[in-house]
C-alpha positions as a Python dict, from the first residue, in 0.01 Angstrom:
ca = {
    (1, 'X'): (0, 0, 0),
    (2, 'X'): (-269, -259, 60),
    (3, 'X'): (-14, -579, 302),
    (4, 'X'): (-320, -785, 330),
    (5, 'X'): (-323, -1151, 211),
    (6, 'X'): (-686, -1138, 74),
    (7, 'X'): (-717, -1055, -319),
    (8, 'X'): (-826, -703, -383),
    (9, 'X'): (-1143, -703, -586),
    (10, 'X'): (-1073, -532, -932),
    (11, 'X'): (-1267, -228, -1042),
    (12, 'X'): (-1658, -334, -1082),
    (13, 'X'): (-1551, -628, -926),
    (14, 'X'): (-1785, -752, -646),
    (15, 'X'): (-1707, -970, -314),
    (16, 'X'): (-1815, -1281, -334),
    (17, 'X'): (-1891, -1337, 55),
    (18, 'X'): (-2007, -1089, 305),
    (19, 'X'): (-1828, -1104, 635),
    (20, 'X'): (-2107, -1093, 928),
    (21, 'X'): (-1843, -1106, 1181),
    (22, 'X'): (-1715, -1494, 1261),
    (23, 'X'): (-1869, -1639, 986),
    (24, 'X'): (-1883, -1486, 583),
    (25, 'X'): (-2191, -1567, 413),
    (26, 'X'): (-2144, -1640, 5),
    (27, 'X'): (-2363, -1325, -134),
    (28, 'X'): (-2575, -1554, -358),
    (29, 'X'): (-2763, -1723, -72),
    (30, 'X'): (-2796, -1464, 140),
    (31, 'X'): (-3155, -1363, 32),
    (32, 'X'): (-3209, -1740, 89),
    (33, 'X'): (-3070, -1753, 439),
    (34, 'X'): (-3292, -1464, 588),
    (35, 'X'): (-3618, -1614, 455),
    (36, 'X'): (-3535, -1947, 580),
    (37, 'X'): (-3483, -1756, 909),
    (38, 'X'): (-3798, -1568, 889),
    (39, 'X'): (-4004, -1863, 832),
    (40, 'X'): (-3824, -2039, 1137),
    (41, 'X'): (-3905, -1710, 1358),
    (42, 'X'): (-4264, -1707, 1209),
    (43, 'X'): (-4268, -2128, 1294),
    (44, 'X'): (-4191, -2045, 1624),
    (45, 'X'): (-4460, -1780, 1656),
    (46, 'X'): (-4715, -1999, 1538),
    (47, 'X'): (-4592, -2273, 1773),
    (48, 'X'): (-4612, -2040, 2054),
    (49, 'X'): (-4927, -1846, 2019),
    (50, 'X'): (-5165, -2094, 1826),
    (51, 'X'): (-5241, -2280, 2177),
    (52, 'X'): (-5324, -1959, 2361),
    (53, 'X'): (-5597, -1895, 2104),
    (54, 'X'): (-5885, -2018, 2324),
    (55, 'X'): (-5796, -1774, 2574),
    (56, 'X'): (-5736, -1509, 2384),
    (57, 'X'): (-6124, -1547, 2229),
    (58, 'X'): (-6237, -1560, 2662),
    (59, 'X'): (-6011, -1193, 2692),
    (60, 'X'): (-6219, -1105, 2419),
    (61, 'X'): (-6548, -1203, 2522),
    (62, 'X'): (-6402, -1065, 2853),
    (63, 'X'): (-6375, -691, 2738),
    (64, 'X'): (-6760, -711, 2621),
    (65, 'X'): (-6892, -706, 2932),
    (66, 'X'): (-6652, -392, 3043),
    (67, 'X'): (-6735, -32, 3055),
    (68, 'X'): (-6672, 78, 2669),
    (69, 'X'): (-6520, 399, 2752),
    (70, 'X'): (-6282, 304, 3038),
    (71, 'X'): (-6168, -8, 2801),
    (72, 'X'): (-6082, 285, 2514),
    (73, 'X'): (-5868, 459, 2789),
    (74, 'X'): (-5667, 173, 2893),
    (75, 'X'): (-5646, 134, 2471),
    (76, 'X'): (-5546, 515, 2425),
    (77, 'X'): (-5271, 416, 2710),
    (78, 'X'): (-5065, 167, 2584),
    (79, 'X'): (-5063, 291, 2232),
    (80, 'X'): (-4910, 573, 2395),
    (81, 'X'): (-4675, 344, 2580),
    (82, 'X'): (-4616, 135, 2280),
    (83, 'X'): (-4493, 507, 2139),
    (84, 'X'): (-4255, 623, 2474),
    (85, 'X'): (-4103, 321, 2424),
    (86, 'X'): (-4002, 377, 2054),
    (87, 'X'): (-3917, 752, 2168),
    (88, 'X'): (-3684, 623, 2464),
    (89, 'X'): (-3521, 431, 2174),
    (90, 'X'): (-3478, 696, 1968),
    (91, 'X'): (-3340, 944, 2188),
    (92, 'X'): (-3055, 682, 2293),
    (93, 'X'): (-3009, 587, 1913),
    (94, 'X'): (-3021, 955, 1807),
    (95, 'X'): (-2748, 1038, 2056),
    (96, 'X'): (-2495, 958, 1798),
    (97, 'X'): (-2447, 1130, 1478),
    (98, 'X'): (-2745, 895, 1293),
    (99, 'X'): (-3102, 944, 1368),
    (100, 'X'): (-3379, 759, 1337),
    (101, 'X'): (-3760, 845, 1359),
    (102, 'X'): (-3986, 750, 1662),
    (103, 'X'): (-4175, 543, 1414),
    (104, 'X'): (-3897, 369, 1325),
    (105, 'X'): (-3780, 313, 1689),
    (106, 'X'): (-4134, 170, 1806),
    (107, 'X'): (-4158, -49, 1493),
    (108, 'X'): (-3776, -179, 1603),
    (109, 'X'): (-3877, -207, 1982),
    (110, 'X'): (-4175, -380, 1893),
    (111, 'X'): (-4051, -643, 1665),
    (112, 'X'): (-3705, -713, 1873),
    (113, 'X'): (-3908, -808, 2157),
    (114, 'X'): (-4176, -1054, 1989),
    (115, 'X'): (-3846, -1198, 1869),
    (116, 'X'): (-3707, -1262, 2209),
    (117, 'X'): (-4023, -1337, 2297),
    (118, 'X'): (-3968, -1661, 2105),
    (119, 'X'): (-3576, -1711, 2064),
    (120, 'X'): (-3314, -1572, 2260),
    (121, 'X'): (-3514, -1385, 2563),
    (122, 'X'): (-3347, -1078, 2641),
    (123, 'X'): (-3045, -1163, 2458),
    (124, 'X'): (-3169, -1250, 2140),
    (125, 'X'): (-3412, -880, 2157),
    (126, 'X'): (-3084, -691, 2247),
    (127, 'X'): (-2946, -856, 1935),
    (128, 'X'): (-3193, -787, 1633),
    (129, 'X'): (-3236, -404, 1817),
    (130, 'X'): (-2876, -332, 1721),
    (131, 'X'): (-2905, -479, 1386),
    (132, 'X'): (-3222, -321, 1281),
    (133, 'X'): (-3122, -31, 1462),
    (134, 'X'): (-2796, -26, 1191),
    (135, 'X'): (-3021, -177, 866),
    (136, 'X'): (-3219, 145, 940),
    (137, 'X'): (-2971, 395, 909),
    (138, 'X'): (-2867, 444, 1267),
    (139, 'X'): (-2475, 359, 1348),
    (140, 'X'): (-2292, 141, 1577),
    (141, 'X'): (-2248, 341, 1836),
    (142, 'X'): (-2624, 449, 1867),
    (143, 'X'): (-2692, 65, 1809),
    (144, 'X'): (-2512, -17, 2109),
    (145, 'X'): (-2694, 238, 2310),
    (146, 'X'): (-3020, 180, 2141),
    (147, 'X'): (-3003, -212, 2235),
    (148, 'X'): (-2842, -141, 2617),
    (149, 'X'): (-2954, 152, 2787),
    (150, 'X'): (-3362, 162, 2706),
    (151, 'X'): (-3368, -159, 2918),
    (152, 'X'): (-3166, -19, 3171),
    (153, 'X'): (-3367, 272, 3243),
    (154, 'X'): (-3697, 93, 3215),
    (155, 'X'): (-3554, -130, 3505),
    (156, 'X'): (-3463, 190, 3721),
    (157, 'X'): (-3820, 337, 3654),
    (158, 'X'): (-3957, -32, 3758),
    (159, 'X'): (-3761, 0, 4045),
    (160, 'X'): (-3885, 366, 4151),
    (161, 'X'): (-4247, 246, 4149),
    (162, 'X'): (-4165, -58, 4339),
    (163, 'X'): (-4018, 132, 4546),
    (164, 'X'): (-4315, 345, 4652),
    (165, 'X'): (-4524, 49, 4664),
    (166, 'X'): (-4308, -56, 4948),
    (167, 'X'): (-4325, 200, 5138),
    (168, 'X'): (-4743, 137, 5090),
    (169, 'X'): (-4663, -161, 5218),
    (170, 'X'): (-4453, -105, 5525),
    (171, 'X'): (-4726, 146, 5583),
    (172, 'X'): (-5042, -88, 5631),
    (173, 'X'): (-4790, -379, 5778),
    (174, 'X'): (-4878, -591, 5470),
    (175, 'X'): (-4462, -640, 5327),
    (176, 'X'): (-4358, -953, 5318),
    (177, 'X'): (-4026, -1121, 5435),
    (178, 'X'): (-4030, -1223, 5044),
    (179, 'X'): (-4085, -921, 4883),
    (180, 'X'): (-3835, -714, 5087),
    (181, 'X'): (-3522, -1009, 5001),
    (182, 'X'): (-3652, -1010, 4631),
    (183, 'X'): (-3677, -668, 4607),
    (184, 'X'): (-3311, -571, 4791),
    (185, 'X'): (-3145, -838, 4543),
    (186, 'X'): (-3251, -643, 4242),
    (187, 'X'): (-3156, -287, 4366),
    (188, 'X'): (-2816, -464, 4422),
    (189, 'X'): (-2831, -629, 4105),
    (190, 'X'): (-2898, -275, 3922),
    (191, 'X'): (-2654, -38, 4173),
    (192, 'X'): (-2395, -308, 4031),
    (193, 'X'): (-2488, -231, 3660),
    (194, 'X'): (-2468, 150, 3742),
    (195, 'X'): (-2121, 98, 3899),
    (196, 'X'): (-1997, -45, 3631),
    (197, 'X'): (-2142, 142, 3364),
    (198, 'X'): (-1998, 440, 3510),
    (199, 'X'): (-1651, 276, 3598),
    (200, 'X'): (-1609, 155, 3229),
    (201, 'X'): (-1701, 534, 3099),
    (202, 'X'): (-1458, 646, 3365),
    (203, 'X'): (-1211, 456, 3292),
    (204, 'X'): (-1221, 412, 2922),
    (205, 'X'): (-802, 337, 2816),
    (206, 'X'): (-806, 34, 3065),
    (207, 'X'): (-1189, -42, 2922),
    (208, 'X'): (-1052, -44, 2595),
    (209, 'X'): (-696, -285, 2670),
    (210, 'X'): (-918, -557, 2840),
    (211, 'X'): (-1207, -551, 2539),
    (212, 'X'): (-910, -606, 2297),
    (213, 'X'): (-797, -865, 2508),
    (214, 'X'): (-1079, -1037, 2522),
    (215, 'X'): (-1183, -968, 2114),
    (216, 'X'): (-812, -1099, 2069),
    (217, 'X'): (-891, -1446, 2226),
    (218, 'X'): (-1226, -1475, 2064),
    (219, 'X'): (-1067, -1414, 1742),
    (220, 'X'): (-800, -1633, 1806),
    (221, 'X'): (-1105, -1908, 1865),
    (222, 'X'): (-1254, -1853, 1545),
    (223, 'X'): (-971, -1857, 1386),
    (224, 'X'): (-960, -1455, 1252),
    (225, 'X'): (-752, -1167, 1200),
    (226, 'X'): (-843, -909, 1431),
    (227, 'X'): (-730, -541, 1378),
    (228, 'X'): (-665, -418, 1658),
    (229, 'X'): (-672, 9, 1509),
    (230, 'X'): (-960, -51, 1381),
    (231, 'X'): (-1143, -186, 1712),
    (232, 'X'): (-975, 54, 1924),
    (233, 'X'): (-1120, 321, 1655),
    (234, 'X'): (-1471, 206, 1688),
    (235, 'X'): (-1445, 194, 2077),
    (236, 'X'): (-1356, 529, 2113),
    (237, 'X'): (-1639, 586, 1885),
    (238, 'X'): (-1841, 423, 2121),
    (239, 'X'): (-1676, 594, 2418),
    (240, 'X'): (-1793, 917, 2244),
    (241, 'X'): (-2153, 823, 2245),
    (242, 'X'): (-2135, 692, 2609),
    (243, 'X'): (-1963, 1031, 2722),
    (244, 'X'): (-2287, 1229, 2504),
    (245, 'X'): (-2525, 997, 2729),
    (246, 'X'): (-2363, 1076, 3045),
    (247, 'X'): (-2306, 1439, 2959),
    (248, 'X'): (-2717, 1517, 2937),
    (249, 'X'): (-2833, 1292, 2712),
    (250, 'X'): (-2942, 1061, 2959),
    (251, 'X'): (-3291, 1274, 3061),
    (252, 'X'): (-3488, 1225, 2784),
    (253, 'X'): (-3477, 862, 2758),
    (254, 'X'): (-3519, 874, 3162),
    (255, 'X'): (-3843, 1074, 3085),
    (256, 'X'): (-3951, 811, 2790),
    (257, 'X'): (-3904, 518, 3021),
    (258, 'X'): (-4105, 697, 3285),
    (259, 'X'): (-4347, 758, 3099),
    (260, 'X'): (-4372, 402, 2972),
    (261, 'X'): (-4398, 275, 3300),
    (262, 'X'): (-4659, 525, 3405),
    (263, 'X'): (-4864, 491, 3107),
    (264, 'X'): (-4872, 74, 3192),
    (265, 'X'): (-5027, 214, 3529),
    (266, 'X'): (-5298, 435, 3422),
    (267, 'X'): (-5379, 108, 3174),
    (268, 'X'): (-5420, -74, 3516),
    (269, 'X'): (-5628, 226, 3656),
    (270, 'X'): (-5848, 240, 3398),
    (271, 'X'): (-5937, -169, 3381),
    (272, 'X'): (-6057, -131, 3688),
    (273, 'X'): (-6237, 150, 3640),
    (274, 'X'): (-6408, -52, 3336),
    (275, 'X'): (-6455, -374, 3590),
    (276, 'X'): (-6658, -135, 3812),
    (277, 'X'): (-6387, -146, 4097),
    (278, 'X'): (-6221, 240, 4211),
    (279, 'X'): (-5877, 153, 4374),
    (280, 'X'): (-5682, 400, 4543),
    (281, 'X'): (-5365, 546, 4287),
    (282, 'X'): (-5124, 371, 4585),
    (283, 'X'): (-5303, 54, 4581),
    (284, 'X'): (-5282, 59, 4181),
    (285, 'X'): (-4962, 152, 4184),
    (286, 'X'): (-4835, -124, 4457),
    (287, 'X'): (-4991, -386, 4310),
    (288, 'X'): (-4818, -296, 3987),
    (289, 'X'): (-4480, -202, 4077),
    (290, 'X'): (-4321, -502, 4237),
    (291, 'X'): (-4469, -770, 4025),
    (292, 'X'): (-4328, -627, 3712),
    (293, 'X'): (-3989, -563, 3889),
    (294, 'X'): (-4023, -896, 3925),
    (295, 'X'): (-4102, -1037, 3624),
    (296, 'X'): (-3852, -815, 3428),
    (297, 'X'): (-3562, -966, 3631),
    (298, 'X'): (-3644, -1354, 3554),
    (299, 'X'): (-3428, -1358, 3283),
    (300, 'X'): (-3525, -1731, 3231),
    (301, 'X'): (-3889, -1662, 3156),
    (302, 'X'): (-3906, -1440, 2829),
    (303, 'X'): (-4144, -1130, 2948),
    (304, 'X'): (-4200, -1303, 3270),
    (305, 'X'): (-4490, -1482, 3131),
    (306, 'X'): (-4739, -1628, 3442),
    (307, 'X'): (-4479, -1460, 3700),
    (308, 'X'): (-4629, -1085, 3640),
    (309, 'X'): (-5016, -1175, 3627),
    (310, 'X'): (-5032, -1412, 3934),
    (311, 'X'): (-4800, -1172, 4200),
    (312, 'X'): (-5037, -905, 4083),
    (313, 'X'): (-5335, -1109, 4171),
    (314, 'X'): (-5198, -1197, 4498),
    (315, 'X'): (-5114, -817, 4549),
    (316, 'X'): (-5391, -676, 4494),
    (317, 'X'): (-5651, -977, 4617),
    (318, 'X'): (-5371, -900, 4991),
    (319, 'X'): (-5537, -496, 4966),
    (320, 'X'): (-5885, -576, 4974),
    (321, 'X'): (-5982, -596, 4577),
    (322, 'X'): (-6201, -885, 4527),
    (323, 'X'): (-6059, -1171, 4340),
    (324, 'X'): (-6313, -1230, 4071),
    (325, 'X'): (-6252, -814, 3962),
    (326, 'X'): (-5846, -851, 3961),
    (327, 'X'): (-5864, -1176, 3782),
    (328, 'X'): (-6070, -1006, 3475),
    (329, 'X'): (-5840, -740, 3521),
    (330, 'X'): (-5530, -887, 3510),
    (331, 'X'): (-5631, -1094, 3173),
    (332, 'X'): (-5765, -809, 2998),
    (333, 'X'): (-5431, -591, 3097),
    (334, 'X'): (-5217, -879, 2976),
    (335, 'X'): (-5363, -918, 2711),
    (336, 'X'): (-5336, -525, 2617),
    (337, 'X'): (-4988, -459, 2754),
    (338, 'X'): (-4829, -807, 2637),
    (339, 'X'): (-4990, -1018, 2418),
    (340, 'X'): (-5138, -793, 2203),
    (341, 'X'): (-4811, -627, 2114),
    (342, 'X'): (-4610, -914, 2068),
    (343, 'X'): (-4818, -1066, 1801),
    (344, 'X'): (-4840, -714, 1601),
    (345, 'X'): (-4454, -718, 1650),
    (346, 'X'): (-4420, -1047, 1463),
    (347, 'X'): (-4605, -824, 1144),
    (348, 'X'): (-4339, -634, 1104),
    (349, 'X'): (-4057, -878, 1075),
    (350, 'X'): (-4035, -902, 740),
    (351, 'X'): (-4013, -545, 739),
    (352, 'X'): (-3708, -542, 868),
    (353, 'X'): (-3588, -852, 734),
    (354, 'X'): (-3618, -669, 354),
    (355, 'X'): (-3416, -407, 545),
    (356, 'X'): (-3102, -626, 617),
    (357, 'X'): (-3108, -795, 304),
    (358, 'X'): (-3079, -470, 109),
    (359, 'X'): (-2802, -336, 372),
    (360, 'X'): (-2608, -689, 332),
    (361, 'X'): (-2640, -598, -35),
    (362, 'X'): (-2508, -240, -48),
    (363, 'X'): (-2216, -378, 230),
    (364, 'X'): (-2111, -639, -25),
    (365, 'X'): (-2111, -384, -368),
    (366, 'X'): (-1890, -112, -147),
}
């Protein structure tokens, strides 16, 4: 017996609004809605890369006067990067009963962050993973991990190299006051994410009461009916997934994120090697670790745009590599390891906007 207030539709009988959540959308303008939203994502593209144009053509003029076969290396690199970090993806995604393809998970980890890239930072890339994550047959569950952990991980292997850059450091008497209070704020700032990760796993009844809680009064806001079973039922869902990860299915997104960081080094490595200039692997690796820590953890500056190219020029200019060689190299690796990417990310957005149309579609005839 169905005691809900809401009409039942009749057989054949289709809703006429699709509940997203807080808001339902009538079904006849959805289609309308996500192209208006594309274009306004594709605006804000524009607006954002259309004055970096001139500098993009110097880069480019830039990587003509490199050695050819060192510049195909640092190439061969971060397409393999790009890949790890559509495999990390997947394997966080695929720890749930749904699976996706590593294709899939790059295109998805690709797009999501040229869209935070220009709305929402790290919150609006965590956002569109889940979704397209779910609009390409993955389920909530693996969504939530999928849009959570990948970033998590990629911080911890940030960390690890930053970490042996300091100890480079320390060696050669060259680490800052700076550098040791920036970098002891993150590890704090991460431990605490552990710790709690592990304390809401551990404690998953008391996890559950105070989500509800806080759903309840959200709901309450919005003025909705929340059902309380059926949260509880996807949390333990949820829970299930989370106790999968923690159970083994943590290493091989570990090994994906490592291998995305170390993949961005050897892209380093090898710019140099086309400049002419043959660093040490420390000094490579020093002058990379801690500036990307870095610029990962300003939150307020999407990608860390500015932060990550000038501490690496101060880095490595502070270990003896001539300034006019880590200047070319730090445009040319910017330009390969960030800017490149996001723009082929915007490509596939209407991908995955066809994607959620058709899913909002098949929601609203069920």
């Amino acid at each position: 017996m169905n005691n809900s207030s809401q009409p039942v539709p009749g057989p054949g009988k289709k809703k006429n609004k699709i509940d997203l959540g807080f808001i339902r959308i009538p079904r006849s303008i959805l289609p309308i809605v996500e192209k208006v939203f594309l274009l306004f994502i594709v605006a804000l593209a524009i607006y954002y890369f259309f004055p970096k144009i001139s500098s993009f053509e110097e880069t480019l003029y830039i990587f003509s006067s490199l050695n050819f076969w060192a510049v195909l290396l640092a190439i061969a690199a971060q397409i393999l990067r790009t890949w790890y970090g559509g495999y990390t993806l997947k394997e966080c995604v695929n720890i749930s009963e749904k699976k996706i393809s590593t294709l899939q998970a790059t295109l998805i980890s690709m797009a999501s962050y040229s869209f935070g890239l220009v709305a929402g930072g790290m919150v609006g890339g965590t956002a569109t993973t889940y979704r397209w994550v779910v609009v390409s047959g993955g389920n909530k569950e693996g969504a939530s991990l999928g849009s959570i952990i990948p970033s998590i991980f990629l911080s911890f292997a940030y960390t690890a190299v930053s970490m042996i850059g300091m100890v480079f450091l320390l060696t050669i008497n060259n680490l800052s006051t700076f550098q040791i209070v920036t970098f002891s704020m993150i590890s704090i700032f991460l431990a605490l994410i552990a710790i709690a990760l592990v304390l809401i796993v551990k404690y998953q009844d008391k996890s559950v009461s105070v989500i509800i809680k806080i759903a309840s009064v959200l709901y309450r806001i919005f003025k909705k009916d929340l059902s309380e079973e059926k949260l509880t039922r996807e949390l333990q869902k949820l829970f299930n997934a989370w106790n999968r990860l923690a159970h083994g299915g943590w290493k091989k997104p570990v090994i994906g994120s490592f291998l995305n960081v170390g993949l961005d080094v050897l892209t380093v490595f090898f710019l140099f090697w086309a400049a002419g200039t043959y660093p040490s692997a420390l000094a490579v690796i020093t002058g990379y670790g801690l500036p990307n820590l870095f610029g990962r953890m300003a939150f307020m500056i999407p990608g860390g745009v500015g932060l990550i190219e000038s501490t690496m020029v101060a880095l490595y200019n502070s270990l003896g590599i001539d300034n006019s060689v880590t200047t070319v190299v730090m445009l040319t690796y910017r330009f390969l390891s960030f800017w490149l990417p996001s723009i082929l990310g915007f490509f596939f957005l209407p991908y995955f906007n066809r994607l959620t149309d058709n899913h909002y579609k098949e929601l609203a005839e069920e």
